[in-house]
Amino acid sequence: VRLMQEPSFACLRYLLSCDSHSQLFLSQLQGSSAVFWHGNNEDRTYSVVNVENGQMEVKRMSCPGSRISCQMKIQNTLWMSTEEQEMFIYSLNDMCPLSQPQKQFSCPAVITCLFYVPARAQGLAKVFAGMSDGLVAVFDLVDDLPLEGETYLCSH
C-alpha cells in the first residue's frame, strides 16, 4: 500500500473507447495531447486525446498520406515523417484538420526519431532527425521551421 502512495506508481487513469488505432505518438513536448494514427494513403486518420482529462478532442479526422514513422510537436508546429521518406511540418494554430503543410521535403532515409534542442543565447534552436540508415540530420530553426541547408552527421 505504501508504494501505491508514491507519485511514480503506475495505475490506470482512464479507459478510452477510441476504436482501433495502429500507432500512438506521445511525448512530453506534446503537452497533454496524445495523437493516435490509423490507416494508410487515402484511409489515414488521426485522433487526439487529452491525457489530463481523458477527453477525445478529435476523433478519426481524415489526413491522407503514407504511414507515419515519427512525429514531434514543437511549439505551434507538428513535425511528421513518413515511411516514404517525406517530412511534413504542419501549423497547429488550426490543427483540425491538418490540411496543407507549411513545409514539406524529402529525406535520404526514413526518419525514425526526432529530438528538439531549444535556442541558446549564441545559437538557433535545432532539430536532430535520426534516420534508418544511421545518418542524423541537423536542422536549424527559425520560427519553428527549418532553414534551408541541413547538416548531416554520420554514425558509420
mmCIF file with all atom_site columns, C-alpha atoms in Angstrom:
data_model
loop_
_atom_site.group_PDB
_atom_site.id
_atom_site.type_symbol
_atom_site.label_atom_id
_atom_site.label_alt_id
_atom_site.label_comp_id
_atom_site.label_asym_id
_atom_site.label_entity_id
_atom_site.label_seq_id
_atom_site.pdbx_PDB_ins_code
_atom_site.Cartn_x
_atom_site.Cartn_y
_atom_site.Cartn_z
_atom_site.occupancy
_atom_site.B_iso_or_equiv
_atom_site.pdbx_formal_charge
_atom_site.auth_seq_id
_atom_site.auth_comp_id
_atom_site.auth_asym_id
_atom_site.auth_atom_id
_atom_site.pdbx_PDB_model_num
ATOM 1   C CA . VAL A 1 1   ? 0.000   0.000  0.000   1.00 0.00 ? 1   VAL A CA 1
ATOM 2   C CA . ARG A 1 2   ? 2.889   2.367  0.755   1.00 0.00 ? 2   ARG A CA 1
ATOM 3   C CA . LEU A 1 3   ? 4.197   2.005  -2.827  1.00 0.00 ? 3   LEU A CA 1
ATOM 4   C CA . MET A 1 4   ? 0.788   2.960  -4.178  1.00 0.00 ? 4   MET A CA 1
ATOM 5   C CA . GLN A 1 5   ? 1.063   6.322  -2.420  1.00 0.00 ? 5   GLN A CA 1
ATOM 6   C CA . GLU A 1 6   ? 4.232   7.223  -4.357  1.00 0.00 ? 6   GLU A CA 1
ATOM 7   C CA . PRO A 1 7   ? 3.610   9.665  -7.262  1.00 0.00 ? 7   PRO A CA 1
ATOM 8   C CA . SER A 1 8   ? 5.570   7.402  -9.612  1.00 0.00 ? 8   SER A CA 1
ATOM 9   C CA . PHE A 1 9   ? 3.281   4.403  -9.016  1.00 0.00 ? 9   PHE A CA 1
ATOM 10  C CA . ALA A 1 10  ? 1.719   3.397  -12.333 1.00 0.00 ? 10  ALA A CA 1
ATOM 11  C CA . CYS A 1 11  ? -2.034  2.966  -12.421 1.00 0.00 ? 11  CYS A CA 1
ATOM 12  C CA . LEU A 1 12  ? -4.890  3.060  -14.897 1.00 0.00 ? 12  LEU A CA 1
ATOM 13  C CA . ARG A 1 13  ? -6.193  6.607  -15.082 1.00 0.00 ? 13  ARG A CA 1
ATOM 14  C CA . TYR A 1 14  ? -8.666  6.486  -17.963 1.00 0.00 ? 14  TYR A CA 1
ATOM 15  C CA . LEU A 1 15  ? -10.156 3.838  -20.186 1.00 0.00 ? 15  LEU A CA 1
ATOM 16  C CA . LEU A 1 16  ? -10.837 5.364  -23.577 1.00 0.00 ? 16  LEU A CA 1
ATOM 17  C CA . SER A 1 17  ? -13.048 3.901  -26.251 1.00 0.00 ? 17  SER A CA 1
ATOM 18  C CA . CYS A 1 18  ? -11.344 5.098  -29.405 1.00 0.00 ? 18  CYS A CA 1
ATOM 19  C CA . ASP A 1 19  ? -11.772 2.172  -31.782 1.00 0.00 ? 19  ASP A CA 1
ATOM 20  C CA . SER A 1 20  ? -8.664  0.610  -33.280 1.00 0.00 ? 20  SER A CA 1
ATOM 21  C CA . HIS A 1 21  ? -5.530  2.597  -33.988 1.00 0.00 ? 21  HIS A CA 1
ATOM 22  C CA . SER A 1 22  ? -2.220  1.303  -35.233 1.00 0.00 ? 22  SER A CA 1
ATOM 23  C CA . GLN A 1 23  ? 0.128   3.998  -33.896 1.00 0.00 ? 23  GLN A CA 1
ATOM 24  C CA . LEU A 1 24  ? 0.428   6.218  -30.838 1.00 0.00 ? 24  LEU A CA 1
ATOM 25  C CA . PHE A 1 25  ? 2.726   9.220  -30.533 1.00 0.00 ? 25  PHE A CA 1
ATOM 26  C CA . LEU A 1 26  ? 3.114   10.671 -27.062 1.00 0.00 ? 26  LEU A CA 1
ATOM 27  C CA . SER A 1 27  ? 5.873   12.875 -25.700 1.00 0.00 ? 27  SER A CA 1
ATOM 28  C CA . GLN A 1 28  ? 6.374   15.480 -23.020 1.00 0.00 ? 28  GLN A CA 1
ATOM 29  C CA . LEU A 1 29  ? 6.744   18.105 -25.763 1.00 0.00 ? 29  LEU A CA 1
ATOM 30  C CA . GLN A 1 30  ? 3.176   17.398 -26.889 1.00 0.00 ? 30  GLN A CA 1
ATOM 31  C CA . GLY A 1 31  ? 1.831   18.608 -23.582 1.00 0.00 ? 31  GLY A CA 1
ATOM 32  C CA . SER A 1 32  ? -1.419  16.963 -22.593 1.00 0.00 ? 32  SER A CA 1
ATOM 33  C CA . SER A 1 33  ? -2.219  15.575 -26.060 1.00 0.00 ? 33  SER A CA 1
ATOM 34  C CA . ALA A 1 34  ? -1.771  12.042 -27.337 1.00 0.00 ? 34  ALA A CA 1
ATOM 35  C CA . VAL A 1 35  ? -2.116  11.543 -31.088 1.00 0.00 ? 35  VAL A CA 1
ATOM 36  C CA . PHE A 1 36  ? -3.345  8.186  -32.398 1.00 0.00 ? 36  PHE A CA 1
ATOM 37  C CA . TRP A 1 37  ? -2.979  7.302  -36.102 1.00 0.00 ? 37  TRP A CA 1
ATOM 38  C CA . HIS A 1 38  ? -4.631  4.622  -38.174 1.00 0.00 ? 38  HIS A CA 1
ATOM 39  C CA . GLY A 1 39  ? -4.610  3.613  -41.801 1.00 0.00 ? 39  GLY A CA 1
ATOM 40  C CA . ASN A 1 40  ? -2.604  4.485  -44.855 1.00 0.00 ? 40  ASN A CA 1
ATOM 41  C CA . ASN A 1 41  ? -2.925  6.524  -48.038 1.00 0.00 ? 41  ASN A CA 1
ATOM 42  C CA . GLU A 1 42  ? -6.480  7.841  -48.533 1.00 0.00 ? 42  GLU A CA 1
ATOM 43  C CA . ASP A 1 43  ? -7.731  5.992  -45.428 1.00 0.00 ? 43  ASP A CA 1
ATOM 44  C CA . ARG A 1 44  ? -5.247  7.526  -42.954 1.00 0.00 ? 44  ARG A CA 1
ATOM 45  C CA . THR A 1 45  ? -6.938  9.171  -39.933 1.00 0.00 ? 45  THR A CA 1
ATOM 46  C CA . TYR A 1 46  ? -5.894  10.599 -36.594 1.00 0.00 ? 46  TYR A CA 1
ATOM 47  C CA . SER A 1 47  ? -7.492  11.091 -33.201 1.00 0.00 ? 47  SER A CA 1
ATOM 48  C CA . VAL A 1 48  ? -6.321  13.407 -30.413 1.00 0.00 ? 48  VAL A CA 1
ATOM 49  C CA . VAL A 1 49  ? -6.902  12.593 -26.739 1.00 0.00 ? 49  VAL A CA 1
ATOM 50  C CA . ASN A 1 50  ? -6.316  14.969 -23.840 1.00 0.00 ? 50  ASN A CA 1
ATOM 51  C CA . VAL A 1 51  ? -4.499  12.742 -21.355 1.00 0.00 ? 51  VAL A CA 1
ATOM 52  C CA . GLU A 1 52  ? -5.134  15.143 -18.469 1.00 0.00 ? 52  GLU A CA 1
ATOM 53  C CA . ASN A 1 53  ? -8.918  14.771 -18.552 1.00 0.00 ? 53  ASN A CA 1
ATOM 54  C CA . GLY A 1 54  ? -9.377  11.678 -20.733 1.00 0.00 ? 54  GLY A CA 1
ATOM 55  C CA . GLN A 1 55  ? -11.462 13.532 -23.323 1.00 0.00 ? 55  GLN A CA 1
ATOM 56  C CA . MET A 1 56  ? -11.334 12.713 -27.024 1.00 0.00 ? 56  MET A CA 1
ATOM 57  C CA . GLU A 1 57  ? -10.696 16.112 -28.647 1.00 0.00 ? 57  GLU A CA 1
ATOM 58  C CA . VAL A 1 58  ? -10.526 14.932 -32.260 1.00 0.00 ? 58  VAL A CA 1
ATOM 59  C CA . LYS A 1 59  ? -11.979 11.651 -33.476 1.00 0.00 ? 59  LYS A CA 1
ATOM 60  C CA . ARG A 1 60  ? -10.943 9.958  -36.715 1.00 0.00 ? 60  ARG A CA 1
ATOM 61  C CA . MET A 1 61  ? -10.079 13.124 -38.643 1.00 0.00 ? 61  MET A CA 1
ATOM 62  C CA . SER A 1 62  ? -9.043  12.337 -42.202 1.00 0.00 ? 62  SER A CA 1
ATOM 63  C CA . CYS A 1 63  ? -5.426  13.156 -43.109 1.00 0.00 ? 63  CYS A CA 1
ATOM 64  C CA . PRO A 1 64  ? -4.486  11.210 -46.265 1.00 0.00 ? 64  PRO A CA 1
ATOM 65  C CA . GLY A 1 65  ? -0.867  10.163 -46.654 1.00 0.00 ? 65  GLY A CA 1
ATOM 66  C CA . SER A 1 66  ? 1.699   7.452  -46.094 1.00 0.00 ? 66  SER A CA 1
ATOM 67  C CA . ARG A 1 67  ? 2.172   5.549  -42.856 1.00 0.00 ? 67  ARG A CA 1
ATOM 68  C CA . ILE A 1 68  ? 3.879   7.697  -40.220 1.00 0.00 ? 68  ILE A CA 1
ATOM 69  C CA . SER A 1 69  ? 7.337   6.785  -38.951 1.00 0.00 ? 69  SER A CA 1
ATOM 70  C CA . CYS A 1 70  ? 7.791   9.553  -36.368 1.00 0.00 ? 70  CYS A CA 1
ATOM 71  C CA . GLN A 1 71  ? 6.244   12.789 -35.147 1.00 0.00 ? 71  GLN A CA 1
ATOM 72  C CA . MET A 1 72  ? 7.035   15.579 -32.706 1.00 0.00 ? 72  MET A CA 1
ATOM 73  C CA . LYS A 1 73  ? 5.301   18.760 -31.633 1.00 0.00 ? 73  LYS A CA 1
ATOM 74  C CA . ILE A 1 74  ? 7.463   21.878 -31.391 1.00 0.00 ? 74  ILE A CA 1
ATOM 75  C CA . GLN A 1 75  ? 5.664   24.940 -30.035 1.00 0.00 ? 75  GLN A CA 1
ATOM 76  C CA . ASN A 1 76  ? 2.884   25.518 -32.618 1.00 0.00 ? 76  ASN A CA 1
ATOM 77  C CA . THR A 1 77  ? 4.120   23.096 -35.276 1.00 0.00 ? 77  THR A CA 1
ATOM 78  C CA . LEU A 1 78  ? 3.831   19.353 -35.801 1.00 0.00 ? 78  LEU A CA 1
ATOM 79  C CA . TRP A 1 79  ? 6.778   17.631 -37.490 1.00 0.00 ? 79  TRP A CA 1
ATOM 80  C CA . MET A 1 80  ? 5.657   14.377 -39.071 1.00 0.00 ? 80  MET A CA 1
ATOM 81  C CA . SER A 1 81  ? 7.782   11.956 -41.105 1.00 0.00 ? 81  SER A CA 1
ATOM 82  C CA . THR A 1 82  ? 6.536   9.045  -43.170 1.00 0.00 ? 82  THR A CA 1
ATOM 83  C CA . GLU A 1 83  ? 7.790   5.639  -44.249 1.00 0.00 ? 83  GLU A CA 1
ATOM 84  C CA . GLU A 1 84  ? 8.052   7.118  -47.765 1.00 0.00 ? 84  GLU A CA 1
ATOM 85  C CA . GLN A 1 85  ? 10.993  9.300  -46.593 1.00 0.00 ? 85  GLN A CA 1
ATOM 86  C CA . GLU A 1 86  ? 8.970   12.527 -46.530 1.00 0.00 ? 86  GLU A CA 1
ATOM 87  C CA . MET A 1 87  ? 8.809   15.171 -43.807 1.00 0.00 ? 87  MET A CA 1
ATOM 88  C CA . PHE A 1 88  ? 5.706   17.324 -43.326 1.00 0.00 ? 88  PHE A CA 1
ATOM 89  C CA . ILE A 1 89  ? 5.558   20.311 -40.974 1.00 0.00 ? 89  ILE A CA 1
ATOM 90  C CA . TYR A 1 90  ? 2.065   21.499 -40.069 1.00 0.00 ? 90  TYR A CA 1
ATOM 91  C CA . SER A 1 91  ? 0.897   24.593 -38.224 1.00 0.00 ? 91  SER A CA 1
ATOM 92  C CA . LEU A 1 92  ? -1.118  23.699 -35.123 1.00 0.00 ? 92  LEU A CA 1
ATOM 93  C CA . ASN A 1 93  ? -2.921  27.024 -34.976 1.00 0.00 ? 93  ASN A CA 1
ATOM 94  C CA . ASP A 1 94  ? -5.729  25.292 -36.848 1.00 0.00 ? 94  ASP A CA 1
ATOM 95  C CA . MET A 1 95  ? -4.960  21.647 -36.035 1.00 0.00 ? 95  MET A CA 1
ATOM 96  C CA . CYS A 1 96  ? -8.318  20.367 -37.147 1.00 0.00 ? 96  CYS A CA 1
ATOM 97  C CA . PRO A 1 97  ? -7.980  19.302 -39.779 1.00 0.00 ? 97  PRO A CA 1
ATOM 98  C CA . LEU A 1 98  ? -4.294  19.011 -40.597 1.00 0.00 ? 98  LEU A CA 1
ATOM 99  C CA . SER A 1 99  ? -4.562  20.239 -44.158 1.00 0.00 ? 99  SER A CA 1
ATOM 100 C CA . GLN A 1 100 ? -1.700  21.874 -46.034 1.00 0.00 ? 100 GLN A CA 1
ATOM 101 C CA . PRO A 1 101 ? 1.770   21.536 -44.526 1.00 0.00 ? 101 PRO A CA 1
ATOM 102 C CA . GLN A 1 102 ? 3.747   24.738 -44.023 1.00 0.00 ? 102 GLN A CA 1
ATOM 103 C CA . LYS A 1 103 ? 6.782   22.891 -45.295 1.00 0.00 ? 103 LYS A CA 1
ATOM 104 C CA . GLN A 1 104 ? 7.398   19.537 -46.964 1.00 0.00 ? 104 GLN A CA 1
ATOM 105 C CA . PHE A 1 105 ? 10.657  17.913 -48.061 1.00 0.00 ? 105 PHE A CA 1
ATOM 106 C CA . SER A 1 106 ? 12.201  14.550 -48.911 1.00 0.00 ? 106 SER A CA 1
ATOM 107 C CA . CYS A 1 107 ? 14.821  12.818 -46.777 1.00 0.00 ? 107 CYS A CA 1
ATOM 108 C CA . PRO A 1 108 ? 17.559  10.368 -47.835 1.00 0.00 ? 108 PRO A CA 1
ATOM 109 C CA . ALA A 1 109 ? 16.154  7.679  -45.480 1.00 0.00 ? 109 ALA A CA 1
ATOM 110 C CA . VAL A 1 110 ? 13.198  7.045  -43.172 1.00 0.00 ? 110 VAL A CA 1
ATOM 111 C CA . ILE A 1 111 ? 13.310  9.278  -40.088 1.00 0.00 ? 111 ILE A CA 1
ATOM 112 C CA . THR A 1 112 ? 12.876  7.103  -37.012 1.00 0.00 ? 112 THR A CA 1
ATOM 113 C CA . CYS A 1 113 ? 13.313  9.672  -34.220 1.00 0.00 ? 113 CYS A CA 1
ATOM 114 C CA . LEU A 1 114 ? 13.301  13.433 -33.660 1.00 0.00 ? 114 LEU A CA 1
ATOM 115 C CA . PHE A 1 115 ? 14.941  15.458 -30.885 1.00 0.00 ? 115 PHE A CA 1
ATOM 116 C CA . TYR A 1 116 ? 14.419  19.175 -30.256 1.00 0.00 ? 116 TYR A CA 1
ATOM 117 C CA . VAL A 1 117 ? 17.098  21.435 -28.741 1.00 0.00 ? 117 VAL A CA 1
ATOM 118 C CA . PRO A 1 118 ? 15.833  24.908 -27.724 1.00 0.00 ? 118 PRO A CA 1
ATOM 119 C CA . ALA A 1 119 ? 17.661  28.058 -28.831 1.00 0.00 ? 119 ALA A CA 1
ATOM 120 C CA . ARG A 1 120 ? 20.516  29.284 -26.688 1.00 0.00 ? 120 ARG A CA 1
ATOM 121 C CA . ALA A 1 121 ? 21.945  32.785 -26.345 1.00 0.00 ? 121 ALA A CA 1
ATOM 122 C CA . GLN A 1 122 ? 24.536  32.089 -29.047 1.00 0.00 ? 122 GLN A CA 1
ATOM 123 C CA . GLY A 1 123 ? 22.531  29.991 -31.485 1.00 0.00 ? 123 GLY A CA 1
ATOM 124 C CA . LEU A 1 124 ? 19.324  28.854 -33.111 1.00 0.00 ? 124 LEU A CA 1
ATOM 125 C CA . ALA A 1 125 ? 17.001  26.095 -31.978 1.00 0.00 ? 125 ALA A CA 1
ATOM 126 C CA . LYS A 1 126 ? 17.762  22.759 -33.638 1.00 0.00 ? 126 LYS A CA 1
ATOM 127 C CA . VAL A 1 127 ? 16.029  19.517 -34.521 1.00 0.00 ? 127 VAL A CA 1
ATOM 128 C CA . PHE A 1 128 ? 18.075  16.329 -34.764 1.00 0.00 ? 128 PHE A CA 1
ATOM 129 C CA . ALA A 1 129 ? 16.497  13.677 -37.005 1.00 0.00 ? 129 ALA A CA 1
ATOM 130 C CA . GLY A 1 130 ? 17.789  10.111 -36.679 1.00 0.00 ? 130 GLY A CA 1
ATOM 131 C CA . MET A 1 131 ? 17.406  8.040  -39.841 1.00 0.00 ? 131 MET A CA 1
ATOM 132 C CA . SER A 1 132 ? 17.105  4.343  -40.549 1.00 0.00 ? 132 SER A CA 1
ATOM 133 C CA . ASP A 1 133 ? 20.472  4.282  -42.379 1.00 0.00 ? 133 ASP A CA 1
ATOM 134 C CA . GLY A 1 134 ? 22.402  5.665  -39.384 1.00 0.00 ? 134 GLY A CA 1
ATOM 135 C CA . LEU A 1 135 ? 22.598  9.272  -40.553 1.00 0.00 ? 135 LEU A CA 1
ATOM 136 C CA . VAL A 1 136 ? 21.495  12.130 -38.323 1.00 0.00 ? 136 VAL A CA 1
ATOM 137 C CA . ALA A 1 137 ? 20.222  15.318 -39.956 1.00 0.00 ? 137 ALA A CA 1
ATOM 138 C CA . VAL A 1 138 ? 20.512  18.590 -38.036 1.00 0.00 ? 138 VAL A CA 1
ATOM 139 C CA . PHE A 1 139 ? 18.046  21.356 -38.881 1.00 0.00 ? 139 PHE A CA 1
ATOM 140 C CA . ASP A 1 140 ? 18.471  24.951 -37.674 1.00 0.00 ? 140 ASP A CA 1
ATOM 141 C CA . LEU A 1 141 ? 15.084  26.524 -36.867 1.00 0.00 ? 141 LEU A CA 1
ATOM 142 C CA . VAL A 1 142 ? 13.618  29.985 -37.230 1.00 0.00 ? 142 VAL A CA 1
ATOM 143 C CA . ASP A 1 143 ? 10.008  30.355 -36.019 1.00 0.00 ? 143 ASP A CA 1
ATOM 144 C CA . ASP A 1 144 ? 9.803   26.551 -35.560 1.00 0.00 ? 144 ASP A CA 1
ATOM 145 C CA . LEU A 1 145 ? 10.563  25.962 -39.264 1.00 0.00 ? 145 LEU A CA 1
ATOM 146 C CA . PRO A 1 146 ? 13.833  24.582 -40.682 1.00 0.00 ? 146 PRO A CA 1
ATOM 147 C CA . LEU A 1 147 ? 16.210  26.776 -42.633 1.00 0.00 ? 147 LEU A CA 1
ATOM 148 C CA . GLU A 1 148 ? 17.455  25.519 -45.999 1.00 0.00 ? 148 GLU A CA 1
ATOM 149 C CA . GLY A 1 149 ? 20.679  23.517 -45.910 1.00 0.00 ? 149 GLY A CA 1
ATOM 150 C CA . GLU A 1 150 ? 20.518  20.883 -43.167 1.00 0.00 ? 150 GLU A CA 1
ATOM 151 C CA . THR A 1 151 ? 23.737  19.276 -41.898 1.00 0.00 ? 151 THR A CA 1
ATOM 152 C CA . TYR A 1 152 ? 24.268  15.510 -41.804 1.00 0.00 ? 152 TYR A CA 1
ATOM 153 C CA . LEU A 1 153 ? 26.173  13.630 -39.130 1.00 0.00 ? 153 LEU A CA 1
ATOM 154 C CA . CYS A 1 154 ? 27.367  10.124 -39.969 1.00 0.00 ? 154 CYS A CA 1
ATOM 155 C CA . SER A 1 155 ? 27.439  7.326  -37.407 1.00 0.00 ? 155 SER A CA 1
ATOM 156 C CA . HIS A 1 156 ? 29.363  4.861  -39.591 1.00 0.00 ? 156 HIS A CA 1
#
